[in-house]
Amino acid sequence: MALITLQNVSKIYPPFFKALININLQIYKGDFIILTGPTGAGKTTLLKLIYKEEKPTSGELFYQNIPYSKLKPKELSFLRQNLGIIFQDYKLFPELTVYENIKISLILSKKFFKDAKLLIYEYLERFNISQKAQKKVKELSGGEQQKVGIIRAIIRDPEILIADEPTGNLDPVSINEILSILKDFNKEGKTIILATHDPIILNQNLGKIVKLNKGELVEDV
Amino acid sequence: MFRYLSKIELKQSIFYYLFLFLFFFFWNFFSLFIFFFYLNIQNILQSYEDKVPINMLIFYENNPLNILNLSSEIDKNIYVKKVIIISPEELLEKSKNDLPPEILKIFSKDEIKSQFPYILKIYPTSIKDYPALRDQLNLLTKANPNIEILEPGFFKLIYFAYFFKLGFLILAITWFLFYLIFLYFLNTLINSYLKNQTQIFLLLGGTLKKFKFLRFLFVGLILITAFVYSALVYFYISDSISSIIPLFKPYPNFSKINHLLYFGTYIFLTVFFFPWLTIIMSYRKHEI
Ligand SMILES: Nc1ncnc2c1ncn2[C@@H]1O[C@H](COP(=O)(O)OP(=O)(O)OP(=O)(O)O)[C@@H](O)[C@H]1O
Ligand SMILES: [Mg+2]
C-alpha cells in the first residue's frame, strides 16, 4: 500500500493558471523521491498539496488510502506532526529565537523531552550556528534561516521528510551535511520527498527522479 | 508553548489590544448610561402611567344611571384601562374646604351641587394611547355640549418621554450591533496580521484551538480591566446625578435580584459571549 497517492490531481490557481495537470503518483514507505523540473514547473505546488496547504482543484490525494478530503482537523494535524517540512520560503516565526523555533517543532510533534535542549544544540553545532541560538530569527541571514528551517524539520525525526529546495542558499559544506543526513534518514527506512534543481544533488543518484514540466509529469524514472 | 504563542500574538497586536481597551472603556461607559437613562425614564413613566387620567366633566346630569351607562360604555374602549366615577357629592365633599365660606352661606348645598359636574377619571391602557383616546372622547364632547374634556397639562412631556424611551431602545440595539461589528473587525484585523504565523503553526501540526483560547484570554483580560474602570467612573457619575436630581435612581440597584441578574447578563454578553463568538467567527477561514 502506497503511503501517499496522487490520483488525477490537477491544480488551477484562480482564475485559470494550470499549475499541475492530471498528476498520478504513488509514494511508498522508504522512497527517496527527487522532484525536479524548471522554475515554475509546479514542484512547490505539488508539495503543498501533499501537506495540504493547498487543495487540488480536481482529483484526490490519499494518505494510506484515506482521502485527504475526508481527513478531520485532528487527523490532519496528526498527519502533519509526522511530517518534517523544509519550506522553500523557510516559514519561521520571525519574532521568536532560533532555539524557540526549533523547540516549538519538537513540542508539536510530541518529541520534546528532557534532553531536547542538548539535542537542539547538537544540531545547531552541526550546522555551525549554535552561537545564534538565542537570536531572533528575523535577525539572521537567509542562509542561516534556511539552516534553522532544516533543523526544525529533521530534528523531529519524521516519518516523511518533505524538502523544498533545501540547499538554495547554502554553502557546499552545509549542502554535504544535509545530504548525508538525508541519506542516513533514508537508510533508516524513512520516506523523503525532495524538490530541487541543484545539479550536485541530481547527479548523486539518491533515488527515484520525478520530473515536472509546466505542471505535467514528464518522466517517472 | 503558550509562552511562545503569546509572544507571537502580542508582538504584532499590542496596539490593537490598547485600542480595544480604550474602545471598550468608552463603549461600556456610554452603554451603562444608555441603560441608566432608559431605566429612569421608564421608571418615571410608570409612576405617571397610573396617575394621569383624562378627566371627563359631565354637567347638568341628574340621573346617575346615565353616568353609569356612559362609564361602562367608555370602559369597553380598548384604549381604556379603567374608569373611576366621582359624583358631585364627593366632589363637594373634597372641595368644601377650598370654597370661600361666603358661597356656602349664600347657596344651599343642593344648589352648589347642581353646578358641580360628574367627573369620569379615564385611565388609558398605556401612555402611547393618549392621543387616540383623547380624539375619541372629543367626539363625545362634540355631540354633547354638557361634556367637557380636561387633559393633564404635562401630558405632552410624558408623551415625548414615551418616544424618547423607544428611541433609546433603538439606540441601544444599534450600539450593541456596533460593538459586535467592532469586535469582529478587530479580530479579523489581528488574524490577518498573524495569518502567516498561524499557518506555520498549523503546518507544523498544531491546531487553531490554542490561538483562539489565547485570543479569548487576552481580549477577556483587556475587557475586564476596561469594564472595571469604566464601571467605576459610571457609578461615580450616576450616583452624583441621582443625588442631585431626586427623580433619578442609580442603576443597577444591587439589593435587587433582578437588577443583578440583568447586570450579570450584560457582563456575560459583552465581556465573554460576544468576544468568544466573534473570535470563533473571525477564525473561520484560517483553517488549512
Ligand atoms: N498562490 C499562487 N497563486 C497563483 N499562482 C501561483 C501560486 N503559487 C504558484 N503559482 C504559480 O504556479 C506555478 C508553479 O509554481 P511553483 O511554486 O509550484 O513552481 P516551482 O516548480 O516550485 O518553481 P521554483 O523552482 O521556482 O520553486 C508558477 O508559475 C507560479 O506562478
Ligand atoms: Mg518551488
XYZ file of C-alpha atoms and ligand atoms in Angstrom:
541
model
C 0.000 0.000 0.000
C 1.319 3.369 -1.002
C 1.944 5.872 1.751
C 0.784 8.790 -0.328
C -1.156 8.554 -3.567
C -1.987 11.326 -6.009
C -4.851 10.376 -8.271
C -5.592 12.512 -11.358
C -4.624 15.589 -9.412
C -4.907 18.992 -11.074
C -4.349 22.352 -9.506
C -5.608 25.549 -11.056
C -4.720 28.795 -9.305
C -7.500 31.313 -9.703
C -8.529 32.495 -12.138
C -7.187 29.900 -14.584
C -3.476 29.224 -14.162
C -2.845 25.498 -14.540
C -0.040 24.745 -12.078
C -0.495 20.967 -12.112
C -2.220 18.879 -14.755
C -3.548 15.391 -14.119
C -0.764 14.066 -11.890
C -0.686 10.403 -10.899
C 1.977 9.459 -8.407
C 2.452 6.853 -5.717
C 4.935 7.304 -2.906
C 5.866 4.231 -0.874
C 7.399 3.968 2.538
C 11.180 4.209 2.260
C 11.078 6.003 -1.090
C 13.554 8.750 -1.854
C 11.722 10.879 -4.396
C 13.568 13.668 -6.140
C 11.177 16.127 -7.680
C 12.798 18.224 -10.322
C 11.983 20.486 -13.213
C 12.496 24.083 -14.260
C 11.360 27.065 -12.266
C 7.592 27.370 -12.235
C 7.104 23.699 -13.118
C 4.858 23.133 -10.113
C 7.208 21.397 -7.661
C 6.284 23.528 -4.680
C 2.611 23.294 -5.618
C 2.809 19.515 -5.604
C 4.431 19.516 -2.171
C 1.840 21.964 -0.874
C -0.856 19.557 -1.933
C 0.883 16.761 -0.029
C 0.971 18.702 3.238
C -2.403 20.231 2.400
C -1.515 23.874 2.369
C -3.432 23.834 -0.901
C -6.343 21.721 -2.046
C -6.437 20.124 -5.518
C -8.887 21.626 -7.999
C -9.738 18.132 -9.167
C -8.547 14.620 -8.351
C -7.805 13.299 -4.898
C -4.845 12.604 -2.631
C -4.729 9.665 -0.252
C -2.768 9.072 2.912
C -2.686 5.288 3.311
C -5.983 5.002 1.417
C -7.680 7.762 3.411
C -8.759 10.534 1.043
C -7.418 13.933 2.120
C -10.830 15.485 1.725
C -12.131 13.137 4.427
C -9.406 13.966 6.952
C -10.799 15.550 10.096
C -8.839 18.529 11.507
C -7.460 16.319 14.257
C -6.296 13.618 11.833
C -4.800 16.264 9.594
C -2.781 17.749 12.439
C -1.689 14.224 13.384
C -0.534 13.648 9.798
C 1.404 16.909 9.856
C 3.004 16.046 13.174
C 4.563 13.056 11.440
C 5.887 15.207 8.607
C 9.096 17.181 8.583
C 8.757 20.011 6.122
C 11.585 22.212 4.882
C 9.813 25.109 3.187
C 11.280 26.928 0.241
C 10.452 30.208 1.995
C 11.581 28.836 5.413
C 8.341 29.788 7.215
C 9.923 30.563 10.582
C 8.441 32.635 13.397
C 10.398 35.877 12.927
C 9.835 37.204 16.455
C 10.983 34.024 18.190
C 14.555 32.912 18.703
C 16.270 30.156 16.780
C 16.025 27.919 19.823
C 12.322 28.620 20.315
C 11.515 27.983 16.663
C 13.074 24.555 16.868
C 11.569 23.805 20.248
C 8.033 24.507 19.004
C 8.547 21.927 16.260
C 9.584 19.326 18.838
C 6.681 20.137 21.138
C 4.156 19.897 18.336
C 5.468 16.515 17.188
C 5.364 15.417 20.840
C 9.097 14.748 20.832
C 10.169 17.330 23.350
C 11.762 15.517 26.239
C 14.212 16.365 28.985
C 17.385 16.235 26.919
C 15.873 18.008 23.934
C 17.861 21.119 24.690
C 21.068 19.196 24.212
C 19.774 17.718 21.016
C 18.868 21.151 19.681
C 22.364 22.461 20.419
C 23.906 19.389 18.855
C 22.119 20.135 15.606
C 22.928 23.849 15.788
C 26.567 22.900 16.294
C 26.423 20.548 13.356
C 25.236 23.365 11.110
C 27.602 25.793 12.712
C 25.013 28.263 14.049
C 24.954 27.422 17.771
C 26.183 30.941 18.584
C 22.917 32.281 17.092
C 20.647 30.107 19.229
C 19.232 32.996 21.277
C 18.965 35.404 18.366
C 15.608 36.287 16.874
C 15.097 34.610 13.533
C 14.414 37.911 11.794
C 17.975 38.944 12.644
C 19.527 36.031 10.727
C 20.834 35.917 7.170
C 18.941 33.973 4.500
C 21.294 31.010 4.666
C 21.136 30.917 8.444
C 17.367 30.957 8.320
C 17.423 28.100 5.865
C 19.563 26.114 8.277
C 17.072 26.725 11.081
C 14.276 25.575 8.777
C 16.211 22.399 8.021
C 16.978 21.645 11.655
C 13.381 22.283 12.646
C 12.218 19.648 10.155
C 14.770 16.915 10.700
C 15.080 17.171 14.475
C 11.573 15.836 14.928
C 12.707 12.612 13.218
C 9.657 12.489 10.936
C 8.195 9.516 9.088
C 8.120 11.582 5.900
C 10.559 14.368 5.164
C 9.489 16.943 2.617
C 12.281 19.249 1.486
C 11.646 22.107 -0.928
C 14.949 23.427 -2.342
C 16.742 22.873 0.965
C 20.094 23.847 -0.496
C 19.149 27.041 -2.307
C 21.046 29.427 -0.038
C 23.723 27.169 1.407
C 27.475 26.764 1.122
C 28.891 23.423 -0.176
C 29.850 22.271 3.346
C 26.294 22.633 4.584
C 24.929 21.023 1.448
C 27.025 17.955 2.111
C 25.881 17.946 5.727
C 22.268 17.880 4.620
C 22.830 15.244 2.001
C 24.477 12.946 4.489
C 21.597 13.470 6.910
C 19.085 12.721 4.155
C 20.949 9.542 3.218
C 21.011 8.384 6.842
C 17.334 9.116 7.109
C 16.573 7.064 4.081
C 18.702 4.199 5.356
C 16.506 4.123 8.451
C 13.568 3.454 6.147
C 12.147 6.951 6.252
C 10.421 8.461 3.258
C 11.905 11.523 1.621
C 10.417 13.851 -0.968
C 12.969 16.367 -2.167
C 12.310 19.133 -4.662
C 15.395 20.580 -6.262
C 17.068 21.602 -9.469
C 20.539 21.566 -7.932
C 22.738 19.502 -10.341
C 25.036 18.431 -7.459
C 22.113 16.582 -5.897
C 20.664 15.308 -9.145
C 23.996 13.724 -10.129
C 24.299 11.751 -6.916
C 21.722 9.125 -7.872
C 19.995 9.279 -4.497
C 16.653 7.921 -5.516
C 13.749 7.995 -7.886
C 13.670 11.114 -10.056
C 10.283 12.594 -10.876
C 10.371 15.347 -13.445
C 7.780 18.051 -13.843
C 7.432 20.469 -16.709
C 4.748 23.160 -16.926
C 2.624 21.262 -14.479
C 2.873 17.908 -16.232
C 4.707 14.793 -15.167
C 7.256 14.182 -17.912
C 9.412 11.437 -16.605
C 8.954 8.933 -13.868
C 12.275 7.113 -13.908
C 4.035 26.534 24.271
C 1.569 29.180 25.435
C 4.521 31.401 26.242
C 5.710 31.339 22.636
C 2.266 31.733 21.200
C 1.627 34.706 23.491
C 4.837 36.248 22.218
C 3.686 35.751 18.631
C 0.234 37.087 19.397
C 1.278 40.145 21.394
C 4.326 41.290 19.442
C 2.225 42.226 16.460
C -1.071 43.138 18.001
C -0.273 45.027 21.201
C -1.604 48.252 19.674
C -4.875 46.609 18.807
C -5.238 45.496 22.385
C -4.591 49.022 23.631
C -7.153 50.269 21.168
C -9.596 47.642 22.393
C -9.078 48.854 25.939
C -9.871 52.470 25.042
C -12.787 51.500 22.875
C -14.391 49.294 25.456
C -13.820 51.814 28.219
C -15.926 54.379 26.375
C -18.320 51.938 24.852
C -19.174 50.400 28.189
C -19.372 53.794 29.835
C -21.954 55.004 27.343
C -23.832 51.698 27.378
C -24.251 51.927 31.114
C -25.560 55.455 30.712
C -27.940 54.381 27.986
C -29.360 51.868 30.445
C -29.334 54.425 33.228
C -31.422 56.923 31.288
C -33.609 54.308 29.739
C -34.493 52.701 33.031
C -35.024 56.013 34.752
C -37.345 57.282 32.051
C -39.214 54.009 32.173
C -39.415 54.349 35.905
C -40.745 57.912 35.754
C -43.249 56.944 33.072
C -44.508 54.061 35.114
C -45.044 56.214 38.133
C -47.164 58.532 35.973
C -48.983 55.917 33.982
C -51.486 55.188 36.731
C -51.740 58.743 37.943
C -52.660 60.838 34.933
C -56.158 60.159 33.704
C -58.082 62.172 31.165
C -60.861 63.882 33.087
C -64.303 63.958 31.563
C -66.606 66.533 33.143
C -70.339 65.983 32.728
C -72.527 68.905 33.718
C -76.259 69.048 34.422
C -76.781 65.352 34.550
C -79.108 64.262 37.315
C -79.542 60.638 36.533
C -76.650 58.545 37.953
C -77.804 55.650 35.789
C -76.910 57.587 32.652
C -73.488 58.233 34.056
C -73.021 54.561 34.855
C -74.053 53.636 31.337
C -71.688 56.151 29.822
C -68.881 54.974 32.070
C -69.330 51.324 31.176
C -69.571 52.333 27.529
C -66.216 54.118 27.747
C -64.737 51.258 29.723
C -65.349 48.990 26.722
C -62.951 51.067 24.629
C -59.703 49.183 24.003
C -57.573 52.166 24.993
C -59.199 52.411 28.416
C -57.758 50.641 31.390
C -60.271 51.768 33.991
C -62.832 54.483 34.684
C -63.448 55.993 38.077
C -66.616 57.984 38.707
C -66.589 60.930 41.064
C -70.064 62.165 41.861
C -70.833 65.810 42.611
C -71.361 64.860 46.267
C -67.844 63.500 46.551
C -66.522 66.474 44.680
C -68.287 68.843 47.013
C -67.022 66.895 49.986
C -63.486 67.146 48.707
C -63.600 70.792 47.764
C -65.598 72.061 50.718
C -62.588 73.427 52.471
C -61.385 75.207 49.404
C -64.586 77.067 48.732
C -64.932 80.557 50.192
C -67.210 80.376 53.237
C -69.474 83.146 51.782
C -70.521 80.895 48.957
C -71.507 78.186 51.365
C -73.611 80.726 53.201
C -75.372 82.194 50.169
C -76.166 78.986 48.309
C -77.659 75.845 49.651
C -75.735 72.628 49.373
C -78.062 71.333 46.670
C -77.680 74.467 44.634
C -73.915 74.222 44.705
C -74.035 70.537 43.945
C -76.164 71.104 40.864
C -73.375 73.250 39.450
C -70.811 70.538 40.063
C -70.208 68.003 37.351
C -69.786 64.291 37.477
C -66.165 63.512 36.805
C -65.084 60.395 34.953
C -61.429 59.745 35.516
C -60.415 57.766 32.432
C -57.117 55.917 32.658
C -55.613 54.842 29.338
C -54.079 51.375 28.965
C -50.787 52.961 28.007
C -49.279 56.391 27.638
C -48.993 55.946 23.906
C -52.789 55.551 23.639
C -53.430 59.037 24.952
C -53.869 60.803 21.600
C -56.191 58.154 20.156
C -58.259 58.033 23.313
C -58.442 61.809 23.530
C -59.638 62.037 19.923
C -62.390 59.519 20.543
C -63.503 61.249 23.690
C -63.502 64.580 21.878
C -66.136 63.174 19.526
C -68.413 62.810 22.540
C -67.962 66.431 23.507
C -68.992 67.489 20.026
C -72.239 65.543 20.346
C -72.983 66.852 23.792
C -72.190 70.418 24.870
C -72.510 69.414 28.516
C -69.460 67.225 28.329
C -66.015 68.685 28.672
C -62.600 67.043 28.443
C -59.665 68.044 30.607
C -56.209 66.769 29.700
C -53.334 66.753 32.101
C -51.206 69.757 31.293
C -47.874 67.994 31.325
C -49.221 65.262 29.092
C -47.118 66.375 26.132
C -43.997 65.922 28.184
C -44.939 62.409 29.163
C -45.860 61.572 25.614
C -42.492 62.835 24.462
C -40.780 60.750 27.106
C -42.542 57.695 25.779
C -40.991 58.151 22.362
C -37.714 59.098 23.905
C -37.820 55.717 25.588
C -38.483 53.980 22.269
C -35.623 55.914 20.723
C -33.332 54.756 23.469
C -34.245 51.165 22.780
C -33.317 51.543 19.120
C -30.133 53.359 20.126
C -29.219 50.526 22.487
C -29.685 47.873 19.795
C -27.607 49.868 17.304
C -24.983 50.405 19.971
C -24.737 46.669 20.597
C -24.504 45.885 16.902
C -21.759 48.465 16.627
C -19.827 46.650 19.360
C -20.296 43.262 17.694
C -19.093 44.605 14.365
C -16.150 46.322 16.022
C -15.088 43.116 17.784
C -15.378 41.102 14.597
C -13.445 43.709 12.661
C -10.674 43.901 15.262
C -10.284 40.128 15.456
C -10.196 39.829 11.691
C -7.544 42.514 11.580
C -5.342 40.800 14.170
C -5.875 37.476 12.394
C -4.757 38.887 9.092
C -1.622 40.262 10.734
C -0.880 36.881 12.258
C -2.057 34.828 9.304
C 1.409 33.726 8.162
C 2.367 32.619 11.629
C -0.849 30.768 12.415
C -0.403 28.952 9.106
C 3.116 27.887 10.028
C 1.771 26.639 13.326
C -0.895 24.603 11.521
C 1.625 23.190 9.035
C 3.820 22.043 11.901
C 0.886 20.017 13.195
C -0.722 22.468 15.607
C -4.363 23.464 15.773
C -6.068 26.832 15.973
C -7.579 25.931 19.344
C -4.652 27.370 21.280
C -4.701 30.594 19.258
C -8.408 31.001 19.820
C -8.014 30.334 23.509
C -5.152 32.819 23.843
C -7.032 35.499 21.956
C -10.054 34.930 24.157
C -7.854 35.144 27.235
C -6.178 38.402 26.186
C -9.352 40.030 24.908
C -11.172 38.896 28.042
C -8.500 40.332 30.343
C -8.494 43.649 28.494
C -12.276 43.836 28.540
C -12.496 43.009 32.233
C -9.991 45.714 33.147
C -11.649 48.273 30.894
C -15.014 47.254 32.295
C -13.949 47.751 35.890
C -12.507 51.176 35.149
C -15.448 52.481 33.174
C -17.987 50.974 35.573
C -16.280 52.825 38.432
C -16.494 56.109 36.551
C -20.106 55.361 35.663
C -21.089 54.614 39.248
C -19.418 57.753 40.454
C -21.198 59.973 37.922
C -24.591 58.272 38.050
C -24.595 58.424 41.844
C -23.900 62.139 41.662
C -26.702 62.645 39.146
C -29.212 60.768 41.250
C -28.251 62.612 44.378
C -28.711 65.969 42.624
C -31.900 65.044 40.751
C -34.091 63.029 43.118
C -36.230 61.799 40.206
C -33.294 59.682 39.035
C -32.332 56.486 40.759
C -28.967 54.792 40.447
C -28.926 51.624 38.365
C -28.342 48.805 38.933
C -29.699 48.587 42.416
C -27.522 45.898 43.920
C -30.073 44.939 46.523
C -32.497 43.794 43.824
C -32.026 40.284 42.485
C -33.385 41.020 39.027
C -31.100 44.036 38.647
C -28.134 41.823 39.482
C -29.393 39.274 37.004
C -29.641 41.808 34.186
C -26.298 43.329 35.038
C -24.734 39.868 35.098
C -26.257 39.036 31.715
C -24.885 42.286 30.310
C -21.393 41.472 31.574
C -21.645 37.923 30.301
C -22.684 39.086 26.841
C -20.219 41.934 26.405
C -17.154 40.536 28.139
C -17.471 36.828 27.393
C -20.074 35.787 24.865
C -19.673 38.409 22.111
C -15.860 38.226 22.137
C -15.971 34.438 22.040
C -18.487 34.472 19.204
C -16.547 36.979 17.112
C -13.232 35.203 17.708
C -14.678 31.892 16.509
C -16.266 33.631 13.528
C -13.131 35.555 12.600
C -11.027 32.383 12.536
C -13.461 30.543 10.270
C -11.391 30.898 7.111
C -7.993 30.293 8.706
C -8.159 26.504 8.895
C -5.913 24.892 6.273
N -0.653 31.112 -4.839
C -0.484 31.154 -6.174
N -1.348 31.859 -6.945
C -1.199 31.898 -8.287
N -0.250 31.278 -8.946
C 0.644 30.571 -8.247
C 0.567 30.476 -6.824
N 1.591 29.701 -6.405
C 2.263 29.347 -7.505
N 1.698 29.857 -8.605
C 2.142 29.652 -9.976
O 2.205 28.264 -10.221
C 3.361 27.939 -10.946
C 4.106 26.843 -10.241
O 4.605 27.374 -9.047
P 5.523 26.515 -8.087
O 5.847 27.372 -6.915
O 4.851 25.224 -7.820
O 6.804 26.304 -9.001
P 8.173 25.577 -8.614
O 8.284 24.425 -9.530
O 8.230 25.314 -7.177
O 9.218 26.687 -9.014
P 10.641 27.013 -8.302
O 11.607 26.061 -8.848
O 10.946 28.403 -8.773
O 10.438 26.908 -6.849
C 4.177 29.203 -11.084
O 4.087 29.658 -12.426
C 3.541 30.177 -10.169
O 3.497 31.464 -10.747
Mg 9.310 25.929 -5.640
